[in-house]
PDB file of C-alpha atoms in Angstrom:
ATOM      1  CA  UNK F   1       0.000   0.000   0.000  1.00 67.00           C
ATOM      2  CA  UNK F   2       1.321   3.437  -0.952  1.00 86.00           C
ATOM      3  CA  UNK F   3       2.108   5.791   1.899  1.00 94.00           C
ATOM      4  CA  UNK F   4      -0.220   8.755   2.235  1.00 98.00           C
ATOM      5  CA  UNK F   5       1.366  12.159   1.713  1.00 98.00           C
ATOM      6  CA  UNK F   6       1.275  14.639   4.581  1.00 99.00           C
ATOM      7  CA  UNK F   7       2.043  18.137   3.339  1.00 98.00           C
ATOM      8  CA  UNK F   8       2.816  20.523   6.198  1.00 98.00           C
ATOM      9  CA  UNK F   9       2.103  23.867   4.529  1.00 97.00           C
ATOM     10  CA  UNK F  10       3.945  26.708   6.237  1.00 97.00           C
ATOM     11  CA  UNK F  11       2.433  30.094   5.275  1.00 94.00           C
ATOM     12  CA  UNK F  12       4.005  31.967   2.343  1.00 94.00           C
ATOM     13  CA  UNK F  13       6.303  29.168   1.210  1.00 95.00           C
ATOM     14  CA  UNK F  14       4.687  28.272  -2.114  1.00 92.00           C
ATOM     15  CA  UNK F  15       2.356  25.710  -0.601  1.00 93.00           C
ATOM     16  CA  UNK F  16      -0.715  26.800  -2.540  1.00 93.00           C
ATOM     17  CA  UNK F  17       1.071  25.987  -5.782  1.00 95.00           C
ATOM     18  CA  UNK F  18       2.137  22.564  -4.500  1.00 97.00           C
ATOM     19  CA  UNK F  19      -1.408  21.796  -3.362  1.00 96.00           C
ATOM     20  CA  UNK F  20      -2.676  22.646  -6.858  1.00 96.00           C
ATOM     21  CA  UNK F  21      -0.093  20.228  -8.256  1.00 97.00           C
ATOM     22  CA  UNK F  22      -1.311  17.500  -5.869  1.00 98.00           C
ATOM     23  CA  UNK F  23      -4.907  18.143  -6.976  1.00 97.00           C
ATOM     24  CA  UNK F  24      -3.879  17.650 -10.600  1.00 97.00           C
ATOM     25  CA  UNK F  25      -1.777  14.558  -9.955  1.00 98.00           C
ATOM     26  CA  UNK F  26      -4.153  12.697  -7.627  1.00 98.00           C
ATOM     27  CA  UNK F  27      -7.504  14.442  -8.178  1.00 97.00           C
ATOM     28  CA  UNK F  28      -9.101  16.943  -5.760  1.00 96.00           C
ATOM     29  CA  UNK F  29     -11.343  14.244  -4.275  1.00 97.00           C
ATOM     30  CA  UNK F  30      -8.244  12.442  -2.997  1.00 98.00           C
ATOM     31  CA  UNK F  31      -6.685  15.497  -1.344  1.00 98.00           C
ATOM     32  CA  UNK F  32      -7.946  16.322   2.149  1.00 98.00           C
ATOM     33  CA  UNK F  33      -7.575  20.094   2.392  1.00 97.00           C
ATOM     34  CA  UNK F  34      -7.150  21.630   5.846  1.00 97.00           C
ATOM     35  CA  UNK F  35      -9.057  24.922   5.852  1.00 94.00           C
ATOM     36  CA  UNK F  36      -6.821  27.602   7.333  1.00 89.00           C
ATOM     37  CA  UNK F  37      -9.748  29.652   8.637  1.00 88.00           C
ATOM     38  CA  UNK F  38     -11.022  26.724  10.698  1.00 92.00           C
ATOM     39  CA  UNK F  39      -8.261  24.202  11.297  1.00 95.00           C
ATOM     40  CA  UNK F  40     -10.062  22.849  14.363  1.00 95.00           C
ATOM     41  CA  UNK F  41     -13.113  21.960  12.284  1.00 96.00           C
ATOM     42  CA  UNK F  42     -10.957  20.229   9.663  1.00 97.00           C
ATOM     43  CA  UNK F  43      -9.202  18.280  12.423  1.00 97.00           C
ATOM     44  CA  UNK F  44     -12.539  17.153  13.888  1.00 97.00           C
ATOM     45  CA  UNK F  45     -13.827  16.153  10.446  1.00 97.00           C
ATOM     46  CA  UNK F  46     -10.800  13.951   9.841  1.00 98.00           C
ATOM     47  CA  UNK F  47     -10.984  12.456  13.346  1.00 97.00           C
ATOM     48  CA  UNK F  48     -14.596  11.464  12.724  1.00 98.00           C
ATOM     49  CA  UNK F  49     -13.683   9.453   9.620  1.00 97.00           C
ATOM     50  CA  UNK F  50     -13.054   5.745  10.071  1.00 96.00           C
ATOM     51  CA  UNK F  51      -9.786   4.177   8.904  1.00 94.00           C
ATOM     52  CA  UNK F  52     -11.199   3.133   5.543  1.00 95.00           C
ATOM     53  CA  UNK F  53     -12.509   6.638   4.852  1.00 96.00           C
ATOM     54  CA  UNK F  54      -9.187   8.206   5.844  1.00 96.00           C
ATOM     55  CA  UNK F  55      -7.322   5.827   3.569  1.00 95.00           C
ATOM     56  CA  UNK F  56      -9.223   7.103   0.518  1.00 96.00           C
ATOM     57  CA  UNK F  57      -7.219  10.325   0.711  1.00 98.00           C
ATOM     58  CA  UNK F  58      -3.872  10.191  -1.050  1.00 98.00           C
ATOM     59  CA  UNK F  59      -2.815  13.537   0.425  1.00 98.00           C
ATOM     60  CA  UNK F  60      -3.522  15.502   3.608  1.00 98.00           C
ATOM     61  CA  UNK F  61      -2.522  19.097   2.933  1.00 98.00           C
ATOM     62  CA  UNK F  62      -2.608  22.427   4.728  1.00 96.00           C
ATOM     63  CA  UNK F  63      -1.527  24.600   7.610  1.00 96.00           C
ATOM     64  CA  UNK F  64      -1.117  22.546  10.774  1.00 95.00           C
ATOM     65  CA  UNK F  65      -0.882  19.239   8.908  1.00 96.00           C
ATOM     66  CA  UNK F  66       1.453  17.951  11.610  1.00 95.00           C
ATOM     67  CA  UNK F  67      -1.587  17.736  13.898  1.00 96.00           C
ATOM     68  CA  UNK F  68      -2.985  15.024  11.593  1.00 97.00           C
ATOM     69  CA  UNK F  69       0.129  12.823  11.584  1.00 96.00           C
ATOM     70  CA  UNK F  70      -1.041  10.562  14.410  1.00 94.00           C
ATOM     71  CA  UNK F  71      -4.103   9.557  12.374  1.00 96.00           C
ATOM     72  CA  UNK F  72      -2.033   8.338   9.418  1.00 96.00           C
ATOM     73  CA  UNK F  73       0.146   5.236   9.118  1.00 94.00           C
ATOM     74  CA  UNK F  74       3.756   6.245   8.525  1.00 96.00           C
ATOM     75  CA  UNK F  75       2.917   9.160   6.207  1.00 97.00           C
ATOM     76  CA  UNK F  76       5.325  10.490   3.584  1.00 98.00           C
ATOM     77  CA  UNK F  77       6.102  13.913   5.048  1.00 98.00           C
ATOM     78  CA  UNK F  78       6.588  16.913   2.776  1.00 99.00           C
ATOM     79  CA  UNK F  79       7.198  20.599   3.447  1.00 98.00           C
ATOM     80  CA  UNK F  80       8.698  23.747   1.927  1.00 98.00           C
ATOM     81  CA  UNK F  81      11.092  26.150   3.634  1.00 98.00           C
ATOM     82  CA  UNK F  82      11.813  29.781   2.818  1.00 98.00           C
ATOM     83  CA  UNK F  83      14.472  32.283   3.847  1.00 98.00           C
ATOM     84  CA  UNK F  84      13.046  33.591   7.168  1.00 98.00           C
ATOM     85  CA  UNK F  85      13.204  37.365   6.641  1.00 96.00           C
ATOM     86  CA  UNK F  86      11.580  37.073   3.232  1.00 96.00           C
ATOM     87  CA  UNK F  87       8.925  34.758   4.682  1.00 96.00           C
ATOM     88  CA  UNK F  88       8.128  37.135   7.553  1.00 95.00           C
ATOM     89  CA  UNK F  89       7.756  40.223   5.353  1.00 93.00           C
ATOM     90  CA  UNK F  90       5.712  38.344   2.757  1.00 92.00           C
ATOM     91  CA  UNK F  91       3.399  37.078   5.488  1.00 90.00           C
ATOM     92  CA  UNK F  92       2.893  40.651   6.723  1.00 88.00           C
ATOM     93  CA  UNK F  93       1.770  41.884   3.299  1.00 86.00           C
ATOM     94  CA  UNK F  94      -0.448  38.835   2.822  1.00 84.00           C
ATOM     95  CA  UNK F  95      -2.182  39.245   6.184  1.00 84.00           C
ATOM     96  CA  UNK F  96      -2.613  42.962   5.528  1.00 82.00           C
ATOM     97  CA  UNK F  97      -4.231  42.655   2.084  1.00 78.00           C
ATOM     98  CA  UNK F  98      -5.735  39.211   1.526  1.00 69.00           C
ATOM     99  CA  UNK F  99      -9.460  38.617   2.182  1.00 66.00           C
ATOM    100  CA  UNK F 100      -8.469  35.041   3.133  1.00 66.00           C
ATOM    101  CA  UNK F 101      -6.338  36.337   6.008  1.00 62.00           C
ATOM    102  CA  UNK F 102      -7.391  35.384   9.523  1.00 66.00           C
ATOM    103  CA  UNK F 103      -5.859  38.635  10.759  1.00 69.00           C
ATOM    104  CA  UNK F 104      -7.019  41.034   8.023  1.00 64.00           C
ATOM    105  CA  UNK F 105      -8.820  43.560  10.224  1.00 65.00           C
ATOM    106  CA  UNK F 106      -6.069  43.880  12.836  1.00 74.00           C
ATOM    107  CA  UNK F 107      -3.075  43.831  10.479  1.00 77.00           C
ATOM    108  CA  UNK F 108      -4.649  46.174   7.914  1.00 72.00           C
ATOM    109  CA  UNK F 109      -4.797  48.809  10.645  1.00 75.00           C
ATOM    110  CA  UNK F 110      -1.038  48.601  11.251  1.00 76.00           C
ATOM    111  CA  UNK F 111       0.891  51.301   9.434  1.00 71.00           C
ATOM    112  CA  UNK F 112       4.155  49.509   8.698  1.00 76.00           C
ATOM    113  CA  UNK F 113       6.346  46.431   9.036  1.00 81.00           C
ATOM    114  CA  UNK F 114       7.785  47.990  12.184  1.00 82.00           C
ATOM    115  CA  UNK F 115       4.346  48.031  13.817  1.00 83.00           C
ATOM    116  CA  UNK F 116       3.710  44.456  12.700  1.00 87.00           C
ATOM    117  CA  UNK F 117       6.721  42.925  14.455  1.00 90.00           C
ATOM    118  CA  UNK F 118       5.325  43.186  17.989  1.00 89.00           C
ATOM    119  CA  UNK F 119       1.907  42.048  16.773  1.00 87.00           C
ATOM    120  CA  UNK F 120       3.454  39.018  15.064  1.00 91.00           C
ATOM    121  CA  UNK F 121       5.284  37.904  18.206  1.00 92.00           C
ATOM    122  CA  UNK F 122       2.107  38.196  20.289  1.00 91.00           C
ATOM    123  CA  UNK F 123      -0.042  36.335  17.766  1.00 90.00           C
ATOM    124  CA  UNK F 124       2.355  33.521  16.859  1.00 93.00           C
ATOM    125  CA  UNK F 125       3.264  34.837  13.402  1.00 92.00           C
ATOM    126  CA  UNK F 126       7.002  35.027  14.097  1.00 96.00           C
ATOM    127  CA  UNK F 127       9.417  32.131  13.525  1.00 97.00           C
ATOM    128  CA  UNK F 128       6.860  30.151  11.540  1.00 98.00           C
ATOM    129  CA  UNK F 129       9.407  27.529  10.477  1.00 98.00           C
ATOM    130  CA  UNK F 130      10.306  26.755  14.085  1.00 98.00           C
ATOM    131  CA  UNK F 131       6.690  26.772  15.233  1.00 98.00           C
ATOM    132  CA  UNK F 132       5.501  24.440  12.466  1.00 98.00           C
ATOM    133  CA  UNK F 133       8.432  22.011  12.436  1.00 98.00           C
ATOM    134  CA  UNK F 134       8.423  21.688  16.230  1.00 97.00           C
ATOM    135  CA  UNK F 135       4.690  20.928  15.919  1.00 95.00           C
ATOM    136  CA  UNK F 136       3.936  23.732  18.388  1.00 96.00           C
ATOM    137  CA  UNK F 137       0.812  24.897  16.582  1.00 95.00           C
ATOM    138  CA  UNK F 138      -1.963  23.217  18.567  1.00 96.00           C
ATOM    139  CA  UNK F 139      -3.392  26.677  19.224  1.00 93.00           C
ATOM    140  CA  UNK F 140      -4.281  26.912  15.523  1.00 92.00           C
ATOM    141  CA  UNK F 141      -6.929  24.244  16.101  1.00 94.00           C
ATOM    142  CA  UNK F 142      -7.918  25.239  19.636  1.00 94.00           C
ATOM    143  CA  UNK F 143      -7.838  28.946  20.592  1.00 91.00           C
ATOM    144  CA  UNK F 144      -7.939  27.996  24.281  1.00 94.00           C
ATOM    145  CA  UNK F 145      -4.399  26.591  23.999  1.00 96.00           C
ATOM    146  CA  UNK F 146      -1.800  29.319  24.673  1.00 96.00           C
ATOM    147  CA  UNK F 147       0.594  30.394  21.920  1.00 96.00           C
ATOM    148  CA  UNK F 148       4.166  29.332  22.814  1.00 96.00           C
ATOM    149  CA  UNK F 149       6.463  32.232  23.692  1.00 94.00           C
ATOM    150  CA  UNK F 150       9.773  31.789  21.903  1.00 95.00           C
ATOM    151  CA  UNK F 151      11.599  34.097  24.290  1.00 93.00           C
ATOM    152  CA  UNK F 152      10.980  31.397  26.907  1.00 94.00           C
ATOM    153  CA  UNK F 153      10.710  28.242  24.799  1.00 95.00           C
ATOM    154  CA  UNK F 154      12.720  29.073  21.673  1.00 94.00           C
ATOM    155  CA  UNK F 155      15.748  26.891  22.426  1.00 97.00           C
ATOM    156  CA  UNK F 156      13.717  23.756  23.145  1.00 98.00           C
ATOM    157  CA  UNK F 157      11.399  24.387  20.184  1.00 98.00           C
ATOM    158  CA  UNK F 158      14.371  24.830  17.847  1.00 98.00           C
ATOM    159  CA  UNK F 159      15.905  21.578  19.096  1.00 98.00           C
ATOM    160  CA  UNK F 160      12.613  19.766  18.474  1.00 98.00           C
ATOM    161  CA  UNK F 161      12.224  21.394  15.052  1.00 98.00           C
ATOM    162  CA  UNK F 162      15.689  20.237  13.980  1.00 98.00           C
ATOM    163  CA  UNK F 163      14.930  16.706  15.154  1.00 98.00           C
ATOM    164  CA  UNK F 164      11.594  16.681  13.315  1.00 97.00           C
ATOM    165  CA  UNK F 165      13.143  18.163  10.173  1.00 97.00           C
ATOM    166  CA  UNK F 166      15.277  15.028   9.825  1.00 96.00           C
ATOM    167  CA  UNK F 167      12.126  12.893   9.802  1.00 96.00           C
ATOM    168  CA  UNK F 168      10.736  14.466   6.627  1.00 98.00           C
ATOM    169  CA  UNK F 169      10.836  12.469   3.415  1.00 98.00           C
ATOM    170  CA  UNK F 170      10.920  15.494   1.105  1.00 98.00           C
ATOM    171  CA  UNK F 171      11.896  19.083   1.885  1.00 98.00           C
ATOM    172  CA  UNK F 172      11.913  21.813  -0.755  1.00 98.00           C
ATOM    173  CA  UNK F 173      13.623  25.209  -0.655  1.00 98.00           C
ATOM    174  CA  UNK F 174      11.266  27.814  -2.111  1.00 97.00           C
ATOM    175  CA  UNK F 175      14.200  29.418  -3.928  1.00 95.00           C
ATOM    176  CA  UNK F 176      14.588  26.099  -5.828  1.00 94.00           C
ATOM    177  CA  UNK F 177      10.883  25.321  -6.091  1.00 95.00           C
ATOM    178  CA  UNK F 178      10.782  23.954  -9.652  1.00 94.00           C
ATOM    179  CA  UNK F 179      13.843  21.787  -9.035  1.00 94.00           C
ATOM    180  CA  UNK F 180      12.176  20.524  -5.855  1.00 95.00           C
ATOM    181  CA  UNK F 181       8.939  19.665  -7.656  1.00 96.00           C
ATOM    182  CA  UNK F 182      10.905  17.793 -10.319  1.00 95.00           C
ATOM    183  CA  UNK F 183      12.812  15.796  -7.678  1.00 95.00           C
ATOM    184  CA  UNK F 184       9.591  15.080  -5.777  1.00 96.00           C
ATOM    185  CA  UNK F 185       7.919  13.818  -8.946  1.00 96.00           C
ATOM    186  CA  UNK F 186      10.720  11.297  -9.429  1.00 94.00           C
ATOM    187  CA  UNK F 187      10.638  10.155  -5.818  1.00 95.00           C
ATOM    188  CA  UNK F 188       6.862   9.628  -5.982  1.00 96.00           C
ATOM    189  CA  UNK F 189       6.975   8.068  -9.470  1.00 95.00           C
ATOM    190  CA  UNK F 190       4.589  10.504 -11.116  1.00 96.00           C
ATOM    191  CA  UNK F 191       3.994   9.712 -14.779  1.00 94.00           C
ATOM    192  CA  UNK F 192       4.194  13.434 -15.546  1.00 94.00           C
ATOM    193  CA  UNK F 193       4.366  16.819 -13.828  1.00 95.00           C
ATOM    194  CA  UNK F 194       1.209  18.845 -14.486  1.00 94.00           C
ATOM    195  CA  UNK F 195       1.590  22.355 -15.867  1.00 92.00           C
ATOM    196  CA  UNK F 196       1.486  24.912 -13.066  1.00 92.00           C
ATOM    197  CA  UNK F 197       2.316  28.538 -12.403  1.00 85.00           C
ATOM    198  CA  UNK F 198       3.140  30.294  -9.106  1.00 78.00           C
ATOM    199  CA  UNK F 199      -0.065  30.879  -7.119  1.00 71.00           C
ATOM    200  CA  UNK F 200      -1.055  33.106  -4.201  1.00 60.00           C
ATOM    201  CA  UNK F 201       1.828  35.520  -4.783  1.00 60.00           C
ATOM    202  CA  UNK F 202       1.866  38.698  -2.737  1.00 56.00           C
ATOM    203  CA  UNK F 203       2.742  41.726  -4.865  1.00 52.00           C
ATOM    204  CA  UNK F 204       5.512  42.698  -2.458  1.00 53.00           C
ATOM    205  CA  UNK F 205       7.135  39.254  -2.726  1.00 50.00           C
ATOM    206  CA  UNK F 206       9.351  40.305  -5.596  1.00 46.00           C
ATOM    207  CA  UNK F 207       9.891  43.923  -4.533  1.00 51.00           C
ATOM    208  CA  UNK F 208      12.843  45.383  -2.687  1.00 50.00           C
ATOM    209  CA  UNK F 209      11.385  46.753   0.526  1.00 60.00           C
ATOM    210  CA  UNK F 210      13.420  49.642   1.980  1.00 77.00           C
ATOM    211  CA  UNK F 211      13.572  49.129   5.725  1.00 84.00           C
ATOM    212  CA  UNK F 212      15.826  50.719   8.309  1.00 88.00           C
ATOM    213  CA  UNK F 213      18.977  48.964   9.503  1.00 91.00           C
ATOM    214  CA  UNK F 214      17.731  49.141  13.101  1.00 92.00           C
ATOM    215  CA  UNK F 215      14.509  47.406  12.141  1.00 91.00           C
ATOM    216  CA  UNK F 216      16.300  44.711  10.152  1.00 94.00           C
ATOM    217  CA  UNK F 217      18.654  44.078  13.080  1.00 95.00           C
ATOM    218  CA  UNK F 218      15.668  43.785  15.399  1.00 95.00           C
ATOM    219  CA  UNK F 219      13.928  41.476  12.949  1.00 96.00           C
ATOM    220  CA  UNK F 220      16.972  39.210  12.702  1.00 97.00           C
ATOM    221  CA  UNK F 221      17.070  38.983  16.496  1.00 97.00           C
ATOM    222  CA  UNK F 222      13.382  38.083  16.781  1.00 97.00           C
ATOM    223  CA  UNK F 223      13.686  35.538  13.961  1.00 98.00           C
ATOM    224  CA  UNK F 224      16.942  34.036  15.246  1.00 98.00           C
ATOM    225  CA  UNK F 225      15.289  30.637  15.789  1.00 98.00           C
ATOM    226  CA  UNK F 226      14.046  30.440  12.204  1.00 98.00           C
ATOM    227  CA  UNK F 227      17.358  31.726  10.886  1.00 99.00           C
ATOM    228  CA  UNK F 228      19.189  28.972  12.789  1.00 99.00           C
ATOM    229  CA  UNK F 229      16.752  26.316  11.538  1.00 99.00           C
ATOM    230  CA  UNK F 230      16.992  27.478   7.929  1.00 99.00           C
ATOM    231  CA  UNK F 231      20.801  27.583   8.118  1.00 99.00           C
ATOM    232  CA  UNK F 232      20.755  24.009   9.444  1.00 98.00           C
ATOM    233  CA  UNK F 233      18.528  22.975   6.531  1.00 98.00           C
ATOM    234  CA  UNK F 234      20.917  24.617   4.050  1.00 98.00           C
ATOM    235  CA  UNK F 235      24.151  23.400   5.665  1.00 98.00           C
ATOM    236  CA  UNK F 236      22.896  19.818   5.952  1.00 97.00           C
ATOM    237  CA  UNK F 237      21.784  19.894   2.298  1.00 97.00           C
ATOM    238  CA  UNK F 238      18.313  18.593   3.140  1.00 97.00           C
ATOM    239  CA  UNK F 239      16.671  20.067   0.028  1.00 97.00           C
ATOM    240  CA  UNK F 240      15.366  17.118  -2.009  1.00 96.00           C
ATOM    241  CA  UNK F 241      16.532  18.691  -5.277  1.00 93.00           C
ATOM    242  CA  UNK F 242      20.152  18.356  -4.159  1.00 93.00           C
ATOM    243  CA  UNK F 243      19.861  14.564  -3.991  1.00 84.00           C
ATOM    244  CA  UNK F 244      18.093  14.112  -7.324  1.00 70.00           C
ATOM    245  CA  UNK F 245      20.369  13.926 -10.384  1.00 63.00           C
ATOM    246  CA  UNK F 246      19.089  16.330 -13.045  1.00 64.00           C
ATOM    247  CA  UNK F 247      20.714  14.628 -16.018  1.00 64.00           C
ATOM    248  CA  UNK F 248      17.560  12.768 -16.995  1.00 75.00           C
ATOM    249  CA  UNK F 249      16.441  13.446 -20.546  1.00 81.00           C
ATOM    250  CA  UNK F 250      13.179  15.131 -19.493  1.00 87.00           C
ATOM    251  CA  UNK F 251      14.705  17.697 -17.133  1.00 88.00           C
ATOM    252  CA  UNK F 252      15.739  20.337 -19.736  1.00 88.00           C
ATOM    253  CA  UNK F 253      12.241  20.149 -21.252  1.00 90.00           C
ATOM    254  CA  UNK F 254      10.662  20.639 -17.819  1.00 92.00           C
ATOM    255  CA  UNK F 255      12.863  23.683 -17.107  1.00 88.00           C
ATOM    256  CA  UNK F 256      12.041  25.204 -20.502  1.00 90.00           C
ATOM    257  CA  UNK F 257       8.330  24.560 -20.008  1.00 93.00           C
ATOM    258  CA  UNK F 258       8.237  26.237 -16.605  1.00 90.00           C
ATOM    259  CA  UNK F 259      10.144  29.282 -17.848  1.00 89.00           C
ATOM    260  CA  UNK F 260       7.620  29.579 -20.668  1.00 92.00           C
ATOM    261  CA  UNK F 261       4.697  29.268 -18.237  1.00 88.00           C
ATOM    262  CA  UNK F 262       6.097  31.996 -15.974  1.00 84.00           C
ATOM    263  CA  UNK F 263       6.793  34.285 -18.937  1.00 86.00           C
ATOM    264  CA  UNK F 264       3.295  33.772 -20.335  1.00 84.00           C
ATOM    265  CA  UNK F 265       1.751  34.384 -16.898  1.00 79.00           C
ATOM    266  CA  UNK F 266       3.622  37.680 -16.599  1.00 79.00           C
ATOM    267  CA  UNK F 267       2.518  38.737 -20.082  1.00 82.00           C
ATOM    268  CA  UNK F 268      -1.086  37.992 -19.131  1.00 78.00           C
ATOM    269  CA  UNK F 269      -0.689  39.729 -15.779  1.00 71.00           C
ATOM    270  CA  UNK F 270      -1.382  36.578 -13.764  1.00 62.00           C
ATOM    271  CA  UNK F 271       1.774  36.553 -11.642  1.00 56.00           C
TER     272      UNK F 271
END
């Protein structure tokens, strides 16, 4: 029996695009989507399924997917990492502008990234890599559970995150997303990689954001746990694309195709 895929989608890491790919490979009916606006409800829905019903899903995908791991039999774990400062700033602009944001009202009233930093720490939007990989996100499903304070628990959460990181079957670096998707397709024996384009991009994602040196220094200090975790990921060469030889005959075609898709999307104003 094939192992079910468990995709732990960390916000603003390209996860929406990967979920679309899963839908096209396996069919949307075989992908259990965790709704970010009500993770607790999604968790209860999955708990209420019997083993046979759970087994019909080829993929469990979404924010807080780690909370579902205990209900699957040795799942194939997948996630995407992103450079922490870029992730944090992208998340700010997403929460501020997107109607799908759980924090739209509060964050839209903040005037700048500087104002957002304190808000993010208080509301668990800092160090998202460490929070998700240490599986310290129970509060996403149950608001009565307190949000872990990294000033007090950061060292132990980082240690747990590093340990958990080693248990993943496929990790992708967002900066090498296409290469990661190609490597994942080979590992999972897909017959083909469906055509896709980057989804859920925040306009500021590709912009240079002028921020003060003092703010950036403060941001690096607050995000020190994520920075350490990401550096570990890079130094240990855990990105799946680094272990997949790219000399296969179909790789150049795939690269050319994706460049063409991105170019066409830009021409049509869709990315």
